[in-house]
Amino acid sequence: MAVDKLELAGVTDGYRERMRRLALFSPLLDLERMRSADLGGQPIDMKGLGLLTLLFFFEQKLMRQYKTGVKQLAAFLKQLTENVYALDDEACEHLARTIIQTFRPTSGKKRSYPFYDWERREESAIEYSLLKAHGFDAKTNTQYYTLDEDGLELVFATKEFYSEFQLSINQLMLRKQLEKGEFAAALKQINEMRIDVETLEDRMTRLKHEIQRSIISEETFERYKQLLDDIYSRLAREDEEFKELREFVNDTRERLYARDVHQKEGKTYELVLKIARELESVHYAHSALLDKALSLKNTTLVTAQESLYYTGLHSFNFDQDIVSRIVSAPLPLEAMKGVLHPFLKVEENKVWSPMAIFAEQNITEERKEKMGPRFLEAEEAEGGDRYRAWLIAKYRELMQLFLKAYEQERAGTLAAFFDYLDDIGQSHLYEQRSFYDFWILMHQRSPVEQGMEGEEGSALLGEALALLGGRVLEVQEADRIIRQCERFSIQDMIIMVRER
């Protein structure tokens, strides 16, 4: 009975990438082979402590505590092993230094994992890095570390799903946690999503550099084009999920507010407000990735293709590729036409169509002063001083309401301030032109503070800015367009108040 021959190419395809994932576990195996014992002679689980060290650095990254070195890790290990091993401060510091040097050699070079590549049939090696240096304190002679991308991948690998879909999975987990009311866990999940976005940003930067130096053929161009299409599609799906999550969080906040949770359980309501702010921040960073992916598709990739085209032009030799071909092997007249046709100028004829008289005509009027869109000036409006006084009072009222909302953490964005006005029954304010003029002025003059003199409009804003006291108001534009009423629309803004 004949046995079907195996398709070797299908078996060995992607062998290097599979070995790279196995190589990430090599430092843990090196730790397992170490024969370390505590002060009482009890063997120490070095592999387990190595994995817990990676999780410790991961938690530090979540909390944005980047000043983490040997001493901080030693304190963590001592607290962790307090009731398991007999270790003093010196032994814990030696243990921490050993684990860090295993993950990141003292030479500073990446770890290497040699193997035989069965796909290419040659000896090969993989370089990887679990920890990387992240700052140095010269005063205390302390080196700080943080997880490298390979370290993050190893941590995610222990959760049994691919890092490419980490953000999408975190989005699903966040929705489940919000539905169950697990707000503390949801906030931690958002912090993990922030790290995912930062990792994606690093990968996109490296991909941009790789595209610029690696496209040497049409096949390579098509491969990168497909890769960028896949990345953009995945980011677009994640962006849609972010929008749905924001709506879900806003609905949850409004539902809790309607049930007076903000009065009965102030801590829970503050947690929901913090979730809304952090989620909006992560969504903003993710939207920038979406724009970056589109830029890679529309500019970087096209530029690389044009570079490939001009490289071909520069390497083209007319005498060798055309003249010698015709002279050395005389071609029939029909064949010579085909060879020379790409180098002949396209026939051009200048004609005038009678239909041109029906084309659109540009009619312009000469004016001494160029007119354009501008703000309504107080002295031009009817009422003169009376309207000016009304506008000053209106700006002061808007600033007073905003500062009150900001103290309640409900005015981090202009959209949130709209919601606050709805909740307190002041929605009529954003149905007036003065509301939008006020925020446009704030954005144009940002940062603004009390006592801004010598600028146009400072007199109108004087009483409003006086409410800031010693603080500074900063306004930055966001992506979303707010259409809260039929007459007006305005771009969303990120608003911050800080001490001078």
Coordinates of C-alpha atoms in Angstrom, one line a residue:
M1 CA 0.0 0.0 0.0
A2 CA 1.5 3.4 -1.1
V3 CA 2.0 6.0 1.5
D4 CA 1.3 9.6 0.5
K5 CA 4.4 11.8 0.5
L6 CA 4.3 14.5 3.2
E7 CA 4.4 18.1 2.0
L8 CA 7.6 19.2 3.7
A9 CA 7.1 22.9 2.9
G10 CA 3.8 22.9 4.8
V11 CA 5.4 21.2 7.9
T12 CA 8.5 23.5 8.1
D13 CA 6.8 26.7 7.2
G14 CA 7.3 29.4 9.9
Y15 CA 9.8 27.2 11.8
R16 CA 11.9 30.2 12.9
E17 CA 9.0 32.1 14.4
R18 CA 8.0 29.0 16.3
M19 CA 11.5 28.6 17.7
R20 CA 11.5 32.3 18.6
R21 CA 8.5 31.7 20.8
L22 CA 10.2 28.7 22.4
A23 CA 13.4 30.7 22.9
L24 CA 11.6 33.2 25.2
F25 CA 11.2 30.5 27.8
S26 CA 15.0 29.7 27.7
P27 CA 15.9 32.1 30.6
L28 CA 13.3 30.4 32.9
L29 CA 14.8 27.0 32.1
D30 CA 18.3 28.4 32.9
L31 CA 17.0 29.6 36.3
E32 CA 15.5 26.1 36.9
R33 CA 18.9 24.5 36.4
M34 CA 20.4 26.7 39.1
R35 CA 21.0 24.9 42.4
S36 CA 20.1 27.7 44.9
A37 CA 19.1 27.3 48.5
D38 CA 18.0 29.5 51.4
L39 CA 19.9 30.1 54.7
G40 CA 18.4 26.9 56.0
G41 CA 19.5 24.7 53.1
Q42 CA 16.0 24.5 51.5
P43 CA 16.0 24.5 47.6
I44 CA 14.6 27.7 46.0
D45 CA 12.2 27.6 43.1
M46 CA 14.2 29.8 40.8
K47 CA 12.0 29.3 37.8
G48 CA 8.9 30.3 39.7
L49 CA 10.6 33.4 41.1
G50 CA 11.8 34.3 37.6
L51 CA 8.2 34.2 36.2
L52 CA 7.0 36.2 39.2
T53 CA 9.8 38.7 38.6
L54 CA 8.4 39.3 35.0
L55 CA 4.9 39.7 36.5
F56 CA 6.3 42.2 39.0
F57 CA 7.9 44.3 36.3
F58 CA 4.6 44.0 34.3
E59 CA 2.6 45.4 37.3
Q60 CA 5.2 48.2 37.7
K61 CA 4.7 49.0 34.0
L62 CA 0.9 49.1 34.5
M63 CA 1.3 51.5 37.4
R64 CA 3.8 53.6 35.4
Q65 CA 6.5 53.1 38.0
Y66 CA 9.6 53.0 35.8
K67 CA 12.2 53.5 38.6
T68 CA 12.5 49.8 39.4
G69 CA 15.9 48.2 40.0
V70 CA 17.6 45.5 42.0
K71 CA 16.6 47.0 45.4
Q72 CA 12.9 47.3 44.5
L73 CA 12.9 43.7 43.2
A74 CA 14.7 42.4 46.3
A75 CA 12.1 44.1 48.6
F76 CA 9.3 42.4 46.5
L77 CA 11.0 38.9 46.7
K78 CA 11.5 39.3 50.5
Q79 CA 7.9 40.1 51.0
L80 CA 6.8 37.3 48.6
T81 CA 9.0 34.5 50.2
E82 CA 8.6 35.7 53.8
N83 CA 6.8 32.5 55.1
V84 CA 8.4 30.1 52.5
Y85 CA 12.2 30.6 52.6
A86 CA 14.7 31.8 55.2
L87 CA 16.3 34.8 53.4
D88 CA 17.8 38.0 54.8
D89 CA 18.2 41.3 52.9
E90 CA 21.6 40.4 51.5
A91 CA 20.3 37.0 50.2
C92 CA 17.2 38.7 48.6
E93 CA 19.4 41.3 46.9
H94 CA 21.7 38.5 45.6
L95 CA 18.7 36.6 44.3
A96 CA 17.3 39.7 42.6
R97 CA 20.6 40.5 40.9
T98 CA 20.9 36.8 39.7
I99 CA 17.5 36.8 38.1
I100 CA 18.0 40.2 36.4
Q101 CA 21.4 39.2 35.0
T102 CA 19.8 36.0 33.7
F103 CA 17.1 37.9 31.9
R104 CA 19.5 40.7 30.8
P105 CA 23.2 39.8 30.7
T106 CA 25.7 42.3 32.3
S107 CA 27.2 42.9 28.9
G108 CA 24.0 44.7 27.8
K109 CA 23.8 42.5 24.7
K110 CA 20.6 40.6 23.9
R111 CA 20.4 36.9 24.7
S112 CA 21.0 34.5 21.8
Y113 CA 19.3 31.2 21.2
P114 CA 21.1 29.0 18.6
F115 CA 19.2 26.3 16.6
Y116 CA 19.1 24.5 13.3
D117 CA 16.6 26.1 10.9
W118 CA 14.9 23.2 9.2
E119 CA 13.0 25.5 6.8
R120 CA 16.2 27.0 5.4
R121 CA 18.4 24.0 6.2
E122 CA 21.1 26.1 7.9
E123 CA 22.5 26.9 11.4
S124 CA 20.8 30.0 12.8
A125 CA 20.4 32.0 16.0
I126 CA 17.7 34.2 17.5
E127 CA 18.3 37.3 19.6
Y128 CA 15.8 38.4 22.1
S129 CA 15.5 40.7 25.2
L130 CA 13.2 40.2 28.2
L131 CA 14.3 43.3 30.2
K132 CA 15.8 46.5 29.0
A133 CA 17.5 49.5 30.8
H134 CA 15.2 52.3 31.6
G135 CA 17.1 55.1 33.1
F136 CA 20.1 55.5 35.5
D137 CA 20.4 57.4 38.7
A138 CA 24.0 58.8 38.9
K139 CA 23.6 60.0 42.5
T140 CA 22.8 56.6 43.9
N141 CA 24.6 54.6 41.0
T142 CA 21.3 52.7 40.4
Q143 CA 20.3 51.1 37.1
Y144 CA 16.5 50.9 36.5
Y145 CA 14.9 48.3 34.2
T146 CA 11.5 47.7 32.5
L147 CA 10.0 44.9 30.4
D148 CA 11.1 44.8 26.8
E149 CA 8.7 43.7 24.0
D150 CA 9.8 40.1 24.2
G151 CA 9.2 40.1 28.0
L152 CA 5.7 41.4 27.4
E153 CA 5.1 38.7 24.8
L154 CA 6.3 36.1 27.3
V155 CA 3.9 37.4 30.0
F156 CA 1.0 37.4 27.5
A157 CA 2.0 33.9 26.3
T158 CA 1.2 32.6 29.8
K159 CA -2.4 33.8 29.2
E160 CA -2.7 31.5 26.2
F161 CA -3.6 33.9 23.4
Y162 CA -1.7 35.7 20.7
S163 CA -0.3 39.2 21.4
E164 CA -1.6 40.5 18.1
F165 CA -5.1 40.1 19.4
Q166 CA -4.3 41.2 23.0
L167 CA -6.1 44.6 22.7
S168 CA -9.2 43.0 21.2
I169 CA -9.4 40.4 24.0
N170 CA -8.8 43.1 26.6
Q171 CA -11.8 45.1 25.1
L172 CA -14.0 42.0 25.5
M173 CA -12.8 41.4 29.1
L174 CA -13.4 45.1 29.9
R175 CA -17.0 44.9 28.7
K176 CA -17.7 41.8 30.8
Q177 CA -16.2 43.4 33.9
L178 CA -18.3 46.6 33.4
E179 CA -21.4 44.5 33.0
K180 CA -20.6 42.7 36.3
G181 CA -19.9 46.0 38.1
E182 CA -16.2 45.0 38.7
F183 CA -15.0 48.6 38.3
A184 CA -11.6 48.2 40.1
A185 CA -10.7 45.2 37.8
A186 CA -12.0 47.2 34.8
L187 CA -9.6 50.1 35.6
K188 CA -6.7 47.7 35.7
Q189 CA -7.8 46.2 32.4
I190 CA -7.7 49.7 30.8
N191 CA -4.1 50.1 32.1
E192 CA -3.2 46.9 30.3
M193 CA -4.9 48.2 27.1
R194 CA -2.7 51.3 27.4
I195 CA 0.4 49.1 27.4
D196 CA -0.9 47.2 24.4
V197 CA -1.4 50.5 22.5
E198 CA 2.2 51.6 23.4
T199 CA 3.5 48.3 22.2
L200 CA 1.6 48.6 18.9
E201 CA 3.0 52.1 18.5
D202 CA 6.6 50.8 18.8
R203 CA 5.9 48.0 16.3
M204 CA 4.4 50.5 13.8
T205 CA 7.5 52.7 14.1
R206 CA 9.8 49.7 13.4
L207 CA 7.6 48.6 10.6
K208 CA 7.9 52.1 9.0
H209 CA 11.7 51.9 9.1
E210 CA 11.6 48.3 7.8
I211 CA 9.4 49.3 4.8
Q212 CA 11.7 52.1 3.9
R213 CA 14.8 49.9 3.7
S214 CA 13.4 46.5 2.8
I215 CA 11.3 47.0 -0.4
I216 CA 13.5 45.8 -3.2
S217 CA 10.9 44.1 -5.5
E218 CA 7.3 44.2 -6.4
E219 CA 6.7 41.0 -4.5
T220 CA 8.0 42.6 -1.3
F221 CA 5.9 45.6 -1.9
E222 CA 2.7 43.5 -2.2
R223 CA 3.6 41.6 1.0
Y224 CA 3.9 44.8 3.0
K225 CA 0.8 46.2 1.3
Q226 CA -1.2 43.2 2.5
L227 CA 0.3 43.5 6.0
L228 CA -0.7 47.1 6.3
D229 CA -4.2 46.4 5.0
D230 CA -4.6 43.7 7.7
I231 CA -3.2 46.1 10.4
Y232 CA -5.5 48.9 9.4
S233 CA -8.6 46.6 9.3
R234 CA -7.8 45.3 12.8
L235 CA -7.2 48.8 14.2
A236 CA -10.5 50.0 12.6
R237 CA -12.4 47.1 14.2
E238 CA -10.7 48.0 17.6
D239 CA -11.6 51.6 17.1
E240 CA -15.3 50.7 16.6
E241 CA -15.2 48.6 19.8
F242 CA -13.6 51.6 21.7
K243 CA -16.5 53.8 20.6
E244 CA -19.1 51.2 21.8
L245 CA -17.2 50.9 25.1
R246 CA -17.2 54.7 25.6
E247 CA -21.0 54.8 25.0
F248 CA -21.4 51.8 27.4
V249 CA -19.3 53.6 30.1
N250 CA -21.3 56.8 29.7
D251 CA -24.6 55.0 30.0
T252 CA -23.3 53.3 33.1
R253 CA -22.3 56.6 34.6
E254 CA -25.6 58.2 33.8
R255 CA -27.5 55.2 35.2
L256 CA -25.6 55.4 38.5
Y257 CA -26.1 59.1 38.7
A258 CA -29.9 58.7 38.2
R259 CA -29.9 56.2 41.1
D260 CA -28.1 58.7 43.3
V261 CA -25.1 56.4 43.6
H262 CA -22.8 59.5 43.5
Q263 CA -24.3 60.4 46.9
K264 CA -24.7 57.0 48.5
E265 CA -21.5 55.4 47.2
G266 CA -19.2 58.2 46.3
K267 CA -16.2 55.9 45.9
T268 CA -17.9 53.7 43.3
Y269 CA -19.0 56.7 41.3
E270 CA -15.5 58.3 41.4
L271 CA -14.2 54.9 40.1
V272 CA -16.6 55.1 37.1
L273 CA -15.6 58.6 36.3
K274 CA -11.9 57.6 36.4
I275 CA -12.7 54.7 34.1
A276 CA -14.4 57.1 31.7
R277 CA -11.3 59.4 31.7
E278 CA -8.7 56.7 31.3
L279 CA -10.7 54.9 28.5
E280 CA -11.0 58.2 26.6
S281 CA -7.2 58.7 27.0
V282 CA -6.5 55.2 25.7
H283 CA -9.0 55.6 22.8
Y284 CA -7.3 58.9 21.8
A285 CA -3.9 57.2 21.7
H286 CA -5.4 54.3 19.7
S287 CA -6.9 56.8 17.2
A288 CA -3.5 58.2 16.6
L289 CA -2.3 54.7 15.7
L290 CA -5.2 54.4 13.2
D291 CA -4.0 57.7 11.6
K292 CA -0.4 56.4 11.6
A293 CA -1.5 53.2 9.8
L294 CA -3.3 55.2 7.2
S295 CA -0.2 57.4 6.7
L296 CA 1.9 54.3 6.3
K297 CA -0.4 53.1 3.6
N298 CA -0.8 56.4 1.8
T299 CA 2.7 57.9 2.1
T300 CA 5.5 55.6 3.3
L301 CA 4.4 52.6 1.2
V302 CA 3.9 54.7 -1.9
T303 CA 7.2 56.5 -1.4
A304 CA 9.0 53.1 -1.1
Q305 CA 7.3 52.0 -4.3
E306 CA 8.4 55.2 -6.1
S307 CA 11.9 54.7 -4.8
L308 CA 11.8 51.2 -6.2
Y309 CA 10.7 52.6 -9.6
Y310 CA 13.5 55.2 -9.7
T311 CA 16.0 52.6 -8.7
G312 CA 15.0 50.7 -11.8
L313 CA 15.3 53.8 -13.9
H314 CA 18.8 54.5 -12.7
S315 CA 20.0 51.0 -13.2
F316 CA 18.6 51.0 -16.8
N317 CA 21.2 51.2 -19.5
F318 CA 19.8 52.3 -22.9
D319 CA 22.9 51.2 -24.9
Q320 CA 23.1 47.8 -23.3
D321 CA 19.4 47.0 -23.0
I322 CA 18.0 48.5 -26.2
V323 CA 20.7 49.4 -28.7
S324 CA 22.8 46.2 -28.3
R325 CA 19.7 44.2 -28.4
I326 CA 18.7 45.6 -31.8
V327 CA 22.2 45.6 -33.3
S328 CA 23.4 42.2 -32.2
A329 CA 20.2 40.4 -33.2
P330 CA 18.4 42.3 -36.0
L331 CA 14.7 42.3 -35.5
P332 CA 11.9 42.5 -38.0
L333 CA 10.2 45.9 -38.3
E334 CA 7.1 44.9 -36.4
A335 CA 9.2 43.7 -33.5
M336 CA 11.4 46.9 -33.4
K337 CA 8.2 48.9 -33.1
G338 CA 7.3 47.0 -30.0
V339 CA 10.8 47.6 -28.5
L340 CA 10.9 51.3 -29.3
H341 CA 7.3 52.1 -28.5
P342 CA 7.7 52.8 -24.8
F343 CA 10.4 55.4 -25.6
L344 CA 8.4 57.4 -28.2
K345 CA 6.5 60.5 -27.2
V346 CA 2.7 60.3 -27.0
E347 CA 1.0 62.2 -29.8
E348 CA -0.5 65.5 -28.7
N349 CA -3.0 67.7 -30.6
K350 CA -4.2 71.1 -29.3
V351 CA -7.9 71.4 -30.0
W352 CA -10.6 73.8 -28.8
S353 CA -14.2 72.7 -28.1
P354 CA -17.1 75.0 -28.7
M355 CA -18.7 73.5 -25.5
A356 CA -16.0 75.5 -23.5
I357 CA -18.3 78.6 -23.6
F358 CA -20.8 76.7 -21.4
A359 CA -18.1 76.0 -18.7
E360 CA -18.4 77.5 -15.3
Q361 CA -17.1 81.1 -15.2
N362 CA -15.2 82.5 -12.2
I363 CA -16.6 86.0 -11.4
T364 CA -14.5 88.0 -8.9
E365 CA -15.0 91.4 -7.4
E366 CA -12.2 93.7 -6.5
R367 CA -12.3 95.0 -2.9
K368 CA -9.9 97.2 -1.0
E369 CA -10.3 95.2 2.2
K370 CA -10.4 91.4 2.2
M371 CA -13.5 90.1 4.0
G372 CA -13.5 86.8 5.7
P373 CA -15.0 84.9 8.6
R374 CA -14.2 86.5 12.0
F375 CA -15.6 86.8 15.5
L376 CA -18.4 89.2 16.3
E377 CA -16.9 92.4 17.8
A378 CA -18.6 93.9 20.8
E379 CA -18.5 97.5 19.4
E380 CA -20.1 96.4 16.1
A381 CA -23.1 94.8 17.7
E382 CA -26.3 96.6 18.4
G383 CA -26.5 97.9 21.9
G384 CA -22.8 98.8 22.1
D385 CA -21.7 98.9 25.8
R386 CA -24.8 97.1 26.9
Y387 CA -24.1 94.0 24.7
R388 CA -20.4 94.2 25.8
A389 CA -21.4 94.1 29.5
W390 CA -23.8 91.2 28.8
L391 CA -21.0 89.2 27.0
I392 CA -18.6 89.7 29.9
A393 CA -21.2 88.5 32.4
K394 CA -22.0 85.5 30.1
Y395 CA -18.3 84.5 29.9
R396 CA -18.0 84.8 33.7
E397 CA -21.0 82.5 34.1
L398 CA -19.6 79.9 31.7
M399 CA -16.2 79.9 33.5
Q400 CA -17.9 79.6 36.9
L401 CA -19.9 76.6 35.8
F402 CA -16.9 74.9 34.1
L403 CA -14.7 75.2 37.3
K404 CA -17.5 73.7 39.3
A405 CA -17.8 70.8 36.9
Y406 CA -14.0 70.4 36.8
E407 CA -13.9 70.1 40.6
Q408 CA -16.4 67.2 40.3
E409 CA -14.2 65.6 37.6
R410 CA -16.9 66.1 35.0
A411 CA -15.2 68.5 32.6
G412 CA -12.1 66.8 31.4
T413 CA -13.4 67.3 27.9
L414 CA -15.9 69.7 26.3
A415 CA -18.2 66.7 25.6
A416 CA -18.2 65.9 29.3
F417 CA -19.1 69.6 30.1
F418 CA -22.0 69.3 27.7
D419 CA -23.3 66.3 29.7
Y420 CA -22.8 68.2 32.9
L421 CA -24.9 71.1 31.6
D422 CA -27.6 68.6 30.7
D423 CA -27.6 67.1 34.1
I424 CA -27.9 70.4 36.0
G425 CA -30.7 71.7 33.6
Q426 CA -28.5 74.4 31.9
S427 CA -28.7 73.0 28.4
H428 CA -30.0 76.4 27.1
L429 CA -26.4 77.8 27.4
Y430 CA -25.0 75.7 24.5
E431 CA -27.9 76.8 22.3
Q432 CA -26.3 80.4 22.2
R433 CA -23.5 81.7 20.0
S434 CA -21.7 83.1 23.0
F435 CA -21.0 79.6 24.4
Y436 CA -19.1 78.5 21.3
D437 CA -17.3 81.9 21.0
F438 CA -16.1 81.5 24.5
W439 CA -14.5 78.0 24.0
I440 CA -13.0 79.0 20.6
L441 CA -11.3 82.0 22.4
M442 CA -10.1 79.7 25.1
H443 CA -8.5 77.3 22.6
Q444 CA -7.0 80.2 20.5
R445 CA -5.3 81.8 23.6
S446 CA -4.5 78.5 25.4
P447 CA -2.8 78.5 27.9
V448 CA -4.9 81.2 29.6
E449 CA -4.5 82.7 33.1
Q450 CA -5.5 85.7 35.2
G451 CA -4.0 89.0 34.2
M452 CA -3.5 88.3 30.4
E453 CA -3.1 91.9 29.2
G454 CA -2.3 93.4 25.8
E455 CA -4.2 90.7 23.8
E456 CA -7.3 91.2 21.7
G457 CA -10.4 90.1 23.7
S458 CA -8.7 90.2 27.1
A459 CA -11.1 92.8 28.3
L460 CA -14.1 90.6 27.5
L461 CA -12.5 87.6 29.3
G462 CA -11.2 89.6 32.3
E463 CA -13.8 88.6 34.8
A464 CA -13.9 85.0 33.6
L465 CA -10.1 84.6 33.9
A466 CA -10.2 86.2 37.4
L467 CA -12.0 83.1 38.6
L468 CA -8.9 81.0 37.8
G469 CA -6.9 82.6 40.6
G470 CA -3.4 81.2 40.5
R471 CA -4.3 78.4 38.0
V472 CA -3.7 78.0 34.3
L473 CA -6.3 76.7 31.8
E474 CA -5.1 74.6 28.9
V475 CA -7.3 73.6 25.9
Q476 CA -6.3 71.1 23.2
E477 CA -8.5 70.0 20.3
A478 CA -9.7 66.3 20.0
D479 CA -11.0 64.3 17.1
R480 CA -14.7 64.2 17.7
I481 CA -17.2 66.8 16.4
I482 CA -20.0 67.7 18.9
R483 CA -23.5 68.4 17.5
Q484 CA -25.5 68.9 20.7
C485 CA -28.0 71.3 19.0
E486 CA -29.2 71.9 15.4
R487 CA -27.8 75.4 15.0
F488 CA -24.2 74.9 16.1
S489 CA -21.4 72.3 16.1
I490 CA -17.9 72.4 17.6
Q491 CA -14.8 70.2 17.7
D492 CA -14.3 68.4 21.0
M493 CA -11.6 69.7 23.3
I494 CA -9.4 68.2 26.1
I495 CA -9.4 70.7 29.0
M496 CA -6.9 70.8 31.9
V497 CA -6.5 73.1 34.8
R498 CA -3.1 73.2 36.6
E499 CA -1.4 75.3 39.1
R500 CA 0.8 78.1 37.8

